């Protein structure tokens, strides 16, 4: 049998983790041949609850689950981690501005970046889910100078999957028949879900849909506001769908994207598509043999340019704010 892969999950007693951990243990993350060792990280206040989650994981009797460790100390939690999924974050509470949120999360991702830098395995791959995800990833990356910057990514796969779901509903096609969706920019309401290059059963999605008003007046705002709509309907934020998207993100990063398709990941920009270098922004990427590459040379129309620039400007503002605060 292969040696177990160590997967660290933060916020492990929270609601996303409750959907995530059991799927990791079942083999959905890395495939049914790869055993996993879970390292679960929480705040001291939530460790008791996390012990209950660990008991449930044991009770799953998962053949691939090689061990579970619990900690409230990032220095221990990232020890030997091959994959780290950073879900825990300081949530936005009533009356909190985005700048307060950035300030509240700065210390968490500064410490975790430093702990990853010091203790994670050589091949560490990091996915940040906790919001503001792109900028939290930027902070962690900035505090891990010995880890290649490209190993720090943030989750926009939920937005990508939401976009697929909208196109499937509109066209009657199956999710599997829809390819080449792109989410650009920030995981926030400024993101730009882009159908320009998308296909439905190999045909141009825009031609199949043939309804440009639907794209601008329904599709784009629905994807951008889907998180809010879920909160309204469910009385709690997206959890199982976010967990599922996190699984998809790491699965595809490690095991590869489907031939002829790509996915969306927020990754440090190499300057492509006019996004400032180093900014963690969502791009179309293909993955192969554990490496991702931004899809090159796509044509960007005027409408797309404006939307991408708008979201990137928000990310630049967040980056500058956390640099001013001394977190990056
Ligand atoms: P919960 O509040 O249920 O769980 C978060 C957990 O993180 C809590 O148990 C808390 O104790 C823990 N935590 C806080 N600080 C920590 C730290 N320093 N170290 C370790 N653990 C820590 O929230 P949940 O619904 O699970 O959401 C988690 C995060 O995901 C939030 O920031 C949320 O905004 C974000 N989301 C991101 C999405 C994305 O697509 N990128 C979508 C879903 C979700 O909104």
Coordinates of C-alpha atoms and ligand atoms in Angstrom, one line a residue:
X1 CA 0.0 0.0 0.0
X2 CA 1.1 3.6 -0.6
X3 CA 2.2 5.7 2.3
X4 CA -0.6 7.8 3.8
X5 CA -0.9 11.4 2.7
X6 CA -1.2 13.8 5.5
X7 CA -4.1 16.2 5.1
X8 CA -4.4 19.1 7.6
X9 CA -7.9 20.7 7.9
X10 CA -8.4 23.9 10.0
X11 CA -11.8 24.9 11.3
X12 CA -12.3 21.2 11.6
X13 CA -15.2 21.4 14.0
X14 CA -17.1 23.8 11.8
X15 CA -19.9 23.2 9.3
X16 CA -17.9 23.0 6.1
X17 CA -15.4 20.6 7.7
X18 CA -18.3 18.4 8.8
X19 CA -19.1 17.9 5.1
X20 CA -15.4 17.7 4.1
X21 CA -13.7 15.3 6.5
X22 CA -15.9 12.3 5.8
X23 CA -15.4 12.6 2.1
X24 CA -11.6 13.0 2.5
X25 CA -11.6 9.8 4.7
X26 CA -13.7 8.0 2.1
X27 CA -11.1 8.5 -0.6
X28 CA -13.0 11.2 -2.6
X29 CA -10.0 13.6 -2.3
X30 CA -7.1 11.5 -3.5
X31 CA -8.7 8.4 -4.9
X32 CA -9.4 4.9 -3.5
X33 CA -5.8 3.8 -3.6
X34 CA -4.4 6.5 -1.3
X35 CA -4.6 6.3 2.5
X36 CA -4.9 9.6 4.4
X37 CA -3.9 10.7 7.8
X38 CA -6.0 13.6 9.1
X39 CA -4.6 16.4 11.2
X40 CA -7.4 18.5 12.5
X41 CA -6.8 22.0 13.8
X42 CA -9.2 24.1 15.8
X43 CA -9.3 27.0 18.3
X44 CA -9.0 25.9 22.0
X45 CA -12.7 26.6 22.5
X46 CA -13.7 24.2 19.8
X47 CA -11.4 21.3 20.6
X48 CA -14.0 19.5 22.7
X49 CA -16.5 19.6 19.8
X50 CA -13.7 18.5 17.5
X51 CA -13.2 15.4 19.7
X52 CA -16.8 14.4 18.9
X53 CA -16.1 14.8 15.2
X54 CA -13.0 12.6 15.5
X55 CA -15.1 10.0 17.3
X56 CA -17.6 10.0 14.3
X57 CA -14.7 9.7 11.9
X58 CA -13.5 6.6 13.8
X59 CA -17.0 5.3 13.7
X60 CA -17.0 5.6 9.9
X61 CA -14.4 2.7 9.9
X62 CA -12.9 4.1 6.7
X63 CA -10.5 1.6 5.2
X64 CA -8.3 4.5 3.9
X65 CA -8.2 6.5 7.1
X66 CA -4.7 5.8 8.6
X67 CA -5.0 8.1 11.6
X68 CA -6.5 11.3 13.2
X69 CA -4.6 13.9 15.2
X70 CA -6.2 16.8 16.9
X71 CA -4.6 20.1 17.9
X72 CA -5.2 23.7 18.7
X73 CA -1.6 24.6 17.9
X74 CA -0.8 25.4 14.2
X75 CA 2.8 24.5 14.9
X76 CA 1.6 20.9 15.5
X77 CA -1.3 20.9 13.1
X78 CA 0.8 21.5 10.0
X79 CA 3.6 19.1 10.9
X80 CA 4.4 17.0 7.9
X81 CA 1.3 18.2 6.0
X82 CA 1.2 17.3 2.3
X83 CA -2.1 19.0 1.8
X84 CA -3.6 21.8 3.9
X85 CA -7.2 23.0 3.6
X86 CA -7.6 26.2 5.6
X87 CA -11.3 26.4 6.4
X88 CA -11.2 28.1 9.8
X89 CA -11.4 31.9 9.7
X90 CA -12.9 34.7 11.7
X91 CA -16.4 35.1 10.4
X92 CA -18.0 38.4 9.5
X93 CA -20.4 39.6 12.2
X94 CA -23.0 42.3 12.1
X95 CA -21.6 45.8 11.7
X96 CA -18.2 44.5 10.5
X97 CA -16.7 46.2 7.5
X98 CA -14.6 44.2 5.0
X99 CA -11.6 46.1 6.4
X100 CA -12.4 44.8 9.9
X101 CA -12.7 41.3 8.5
X102 CA -9.2 41.6 6.9
X103 CA -7.8 42.8 10.1
X104 CA -9.4 40.0 12.1
X105 CA -8.1 37.3 9.8
X106 CA -4.6 38.7 9.5
X107 CA -3.1 37.1 12.6
X108 CA -4.7 33.7 11.9
X109 CA -3.2 33.4 8.4
X110 CA 0.1 35.0 9.4
X111 CA 0.6 32.3 12.0
X112 CA -0.6 29.5 9.8
X113 CA 1.7 30.7 6.9
X114 CA 4.6 30.7 9.3
X115 CA 3.7 27.2 10.7
X116 CA 3.4 25.8 7.2
X117 CA 6.7 27.3 6.3
X118 CA 8.4 25.7 9.2
X119 CA 6.7 22.4 9.5
X120 CA 4.9 21.2 6.4
X121 CA 6.2 18.6 4.0
X122 CA 8.3 19.6 1.0
X123 CA 5.4 19.0 -1.4
X124 CA 2.8 21.0 0.6
X125 CA -0.2 22.2 -1.3
X126 CA -2.5 24.8 0.4
X127 CA -6.1 25.6 -0.4
X128 CA -7.7 28.5 1.5
X129 CA -11.5 28.3 1.9
X130 CA -12.0 30.7 4.9
X131 CA -13.0 34.2 3.8
X132 CA -11.8 36.6 2.5
X133 CA -10.2 33.5 0.9
X134 CA -8.0 35.1 -1.8
X135 CA -6.5 37.6 0.6
X136 CA -6.1 35.1 3.4
X137 CA -4.2 32.9 1.0
X138 CA -2.1 36.0 0.0
X139 CA -1.2 36.5 3.7
X140 CA -0.3 32.9 4.3
X141 CA 1.8 32.8 1.2
X142 CA 3.6 36.0 2.2
X143 CA 4.5 34.5 5.6
X144 CA 5.9 31.3 4.0
X145 CA 8.9 32.5 2.1
X146 CA 10.5 29.0 1.8
X147 CA 7.4 27.4 0.2
X148 CA 7.0 28.1 -3.6
X149 CA 4.4 30.8 -3.9
X150 CA 2.4 28.7 -6.4
X151 CA 1.5 26.2 -3.7
X152 CA -0.9 28.7 -2.1
X153 CA -4.3 28.7 -3.7
X154 CA -7.9 29.8 -2.8
X155 CA -11.3 28.3 -3.5
X156 CA -13.3 29.6 -6.4
X157 CA -14.4 26.1 -7.5
X158 CA -17.7 26.6 -5.7
X159 CA -18.4 29.6 -7.9
X160 CA -17.3 27.6 -10.9
X161 CA -19.6 24.7 -10.0
X162 CA -22.5 27.1 -9.3
X163 CA -22.0 28.5 -12.8
X164 CA -22.1 25.0 -14.3
X165 CA -25.3 24.4 -12.4
X166 CA -27.0 27.5 -13.8
X167 CA -26.0 26.6 -17.4
X168 CA -27.2 23.0 -16.8
X169 CA -30.6 24.3 -15.6
X170 CA -30.9 26.8 -18.5
X171 CA -30.0 24.4 -21.3
X172 CA -31.2 21.1 -19.9
X173 CA -27.7 19.6 -20.4
X174 CA -26.1 17.5 -17.7
X175 CA -23.3 19.1 -15.6
X176 CA -20.9 16.7 -17.2
X177 CA -21.7 18.0 -20.7
X178 CA -20.7 21.6 -19.7
X179 CA -17.0 22.6 -20.1
X180 CA -14.7 25.6 -20.1
X181 CA -16.5 27.8 -17.6
X182 CA -14.3 30.5 -16.1
X183 CA -14.6 32.4 -12.9
X184 CA -12.2 35.3 -12.8
X185 CA -11.1 37.5 -9.9
X186 CA -12.1 37.5 -6.2
X187 CA -14.3 35.0 -4.4
X188 CA -16.7 37.8 -3.7
X189 CA -19.7 39.4 -5.4
X190 CA -17.3 41.2 -7.8
X191 CA -16.2 37.8 -9.3
X192 CA -16.8 37.5 -13.1
X193 CA -18.3 34.1 -14.1
X194 CA -17.5 34.0 -17.8
X195 CA -19.3 31.9 -20.5
X196 CA -17.4 33.3 -23.5
X197 CA -15.4 30.1 -23.9
X198 CA -17.8 27.7 -22.3
X199 CA -19.3 24.7 -24.2
X200 CA -22.4 22.6 -23.9
X201 CA -21.9 19.2 -25.5
X202 CA -19.0 20.7 -27.4
X203 CA -21.0 23.6 -28.9
X204 CA -20.6 27.2 -27.8
X205 CA -22.6 27.7 -24.7
X206 CA -23.5 31.3 -25.7
X207 CA -24.9 30.0 -29.0
X208 CA -26.9 27.2 -27.3
X209 CA -28.3 29.6 -24.7
X210 CA -28.9 32.3 -27.4
X211 CA -30.1 34.8 -24.8
X212 CA -27.6 37.5 -23.9
X213 CA -30.0 39.2 -21.5
X214 CA -30.2 36.0 -19.5
X215 CA -26.4 36.0 -19.3
X216 CA -26.0 39.5 -18.0
X217 CA -29.2 39.9 -16.0
X218 CA -29.6 36.4 -14.6
X219 CA -26.6 34.2 -14.9
X220 CA -23.9 36.6 -13.7
X221 CA -25.8 38.0 -10.7
X222 CA -27.1 34.6 -9.7
X223 CA -23.7 33.1 -9.5
X224 CA -22.3 36.2 -7.8
X225 CA -25.1 36.2 -5.2
X226 CA -25.6 32.5 -4.8
X227 CA -24.0 32.4 -1.3
X228 CA -26.4 35.0 -0.1
X229 CA -29.4 33.2 -1.6
X230 CA -28.3 30.0 0.2
X231 CA -28.1 31.8 3.5
X232 CA -31.6 33.2 3.0
X233 CA -33.0 29.8 2.2
X234 CA -31.1 27.7 4.6
X235 CA -30.5 30.1 7.5
X236 CA -26.8 29.1 7.3
X237 CA -24.1 29.6 4.8
X238 CA -23.2 27.0 2.1
X239 CA -21.5 24.1 3.7
X240 CA -21.8 20.8 1.9
X241 CA -21.4 22.4 -1.5
X242 CA -18.4 24.3 -0.3
X243 CA -16.9 21.1 1.0
X244 CA -17.6 19.4 -2.3
X245 CA -15.9 22.2 -4.2
X246 CA -12.9 22.0 -1.9
X247 CA -12.7 18.3 -2.7
X248 CA -12.9 19.0 -6.4
X249 CA -10.2 21.7 -6.2
X250 CA -7.6 19.4 -4.5
X251 CA -8.6 16.3 -6.5
X252 CA -8.1 18.1 -9.8
X253 CA -4.9 19.8 -8.7
X254 CA -3.3 16.5 -7.6
X255 CA -4.9 14.1 -10.1
X256 CA -5.5 16.4 -13.1
X257 CA -8.3 18.1 -15.0
X258 CA -10.3 16.2 -17.7
X259 CA -8.9 16.3 -21.2
X260 CA -10.3 19.2 -23.2
X261 CA -11.6 21.0 -20.1
X262 CA -10.3 23.3 -17.4
X263 CA -11.3 24.5 -14.0
X264 CA -11.2 27.7 -12.0
X265 CA -8.7 28.2 -9.2
X266 CA -7.5 31.3 -7.4
X267 CA -3.7 31.2 -7.8
X268 CA -0.8 33.7 -7.6
X269 CA -0.9 35.6 -10.8
X270 CA 2.1 35.3 -13.2
X271 CA 0.9 38.5 -14.8
X272 CA -1.4 36.8 -17.2
X273 CA -4.5 38.6 -18.4
X274 CA -3.3 41.9 -16.9
X275 CA -3.6 40.6 -13.3
X276 CA -0.8 42.1 -11.2
X277 CA 1.9 39.5 -10.5
X278 CA 1.6 37.8 -7.1
X279 CA -2.1 38.7 -6.6
X280 CA -4.1 35.6 -5.8
X281 CA -6.9 35.8 -8.3
X282 CA -9.1 33.2 -10.0
X283 CA -8.1 32.0 -13.5
X284 CA -8.9 29.2 -15.8
X285 CA -6.3 26.4 -15.2
X286 CA -5.5 23.0 -16.4
X287 CA -3.8 20.5 -14.0
X288 CA -1.6 17.6 -14.8
X289 CA 0.8 15.6 -12.6
X290 CA 0.2 17.7 -9.6
X291 CA 0.9 21.0 -11.3
X292 CA -1.5 23.7 -12.5
X293 CA -1.1 26.0 -15.4
X294 CA -3.1 29.1 -16.3
X295 CA -4.8 28.6 -19.7
X296 CA -2.9 30.9 -22.0
X297 CA -4.0 33.2 -24.8
X298 CA -7.8 33.3 -24.4
X299 CA -9.4 36.3 -26.1
X300 CA -10.7 38.8 -23.6
X301 CA -13.5 41.0 -25.0
X302 CA -14.3 44.5 -23.7
X303 CA -17.1 43.4 -21.4
X304 CA -14.9 40.7 -19.8
X305 CA -12.0 43.2 -19.5
X306 CA -14.2 45.6 -17.5
X307 CA -15.5 42.9 -15.2
X308 CA -12.1 41.3 -14.6
X309 CA -10.5 44.7 -13.9
X310 CA -13.3 45.5 -11.4
X311 CA -12.7 42.3 -9.4
X312 CA -8.9 42.6 -9.6
X313 CA -9.2 46.2 -8.3
X314 CA -11.0 44.9 -5.3
X315 CA -8.2 42.3 -4.7
X316 CA -5.5 45.0 -5.1
X317 CA -7.4 47.0 -2.4
X318 CA -7.5 44.0 -0.1
X319 CA -3.8 43.3 -0.7
X320 CA -2.8 46.8 0.0
X321 CA -4.8 46.9 3.2
X322 CA -3.2 43.8 4.6
X323 CA 0.2 45.1 3.6
X324 CA -0.5 48.3 5.5
X325 CA -1.6 46.3 8.5
X326 CA 1.7 44.5 8.4
X327 CA 0.3 41.0 7.7
X328 CA 2.1 40.6 4.3
Ligands
LIG1 P1 -18.0 27.7 10.9 O1 -18.1 28.9 11.7 O2 -19.0 26.6 11.0 O3 -16.6 26.9 11.2 C1 -15.4 27.6 11.2 C2 -14.5 27.0 12.3 O4 -13.2 27.5 12.2 C3 -15.0 27.1 13.7 O5 -15.2 25.9 14.3 C4 -13.9 27.9 14.4 O6 -13.7 27.5 15.7 C5 -12.7 27.6 13.5 N1 -11.6 28.5 13.6 C6 -11.6 29.8 13.7 N2 -10.4 30.3 13.7 C7 -9.6 29.3 13.7 C8 -8.2 29.2 13.7 N3 -7.4 30.2 13.9 N4 -7.6 27.9 13.6 C9 -8.4 26.8 13.5 N5 -9.7 26.9 13.5 C10 -10.3 28.1 13.5 O7 -17.8 28.2 9.4 P2 -18.0 27.4 8.0 O8 -19.4 27.5 7.6 O9 -17.4 26.1 8.1 O10 -17.2 28.4 7.0 C11 -15.8 28.5 7.2 C12 -15.2 29.6 6.3 O11 -15.5 29.3 4.9 C13 -15.8 31.0 6.5 O12 -14.8 31.9 6.5 C14 -16.7 31.1 5.3 O13 -16.9 32.5 5.0 C15 -15.9 30.4 4.2 N6 -16.6 30.1 3.0 C16 -15.9 30.1 1.8 C17 -16.4 29.7 0.6 C18 -15.6 29.7 -0.6 O14 -16.1 29.4 -1.7 N7 -14.3 30.1 -0.6 C19 -17.8 29.2 0.5 C20 -18.4 28.8 1.8 C21 -18.0 29.6 3.0 O15 -18.8 30.8 3.0

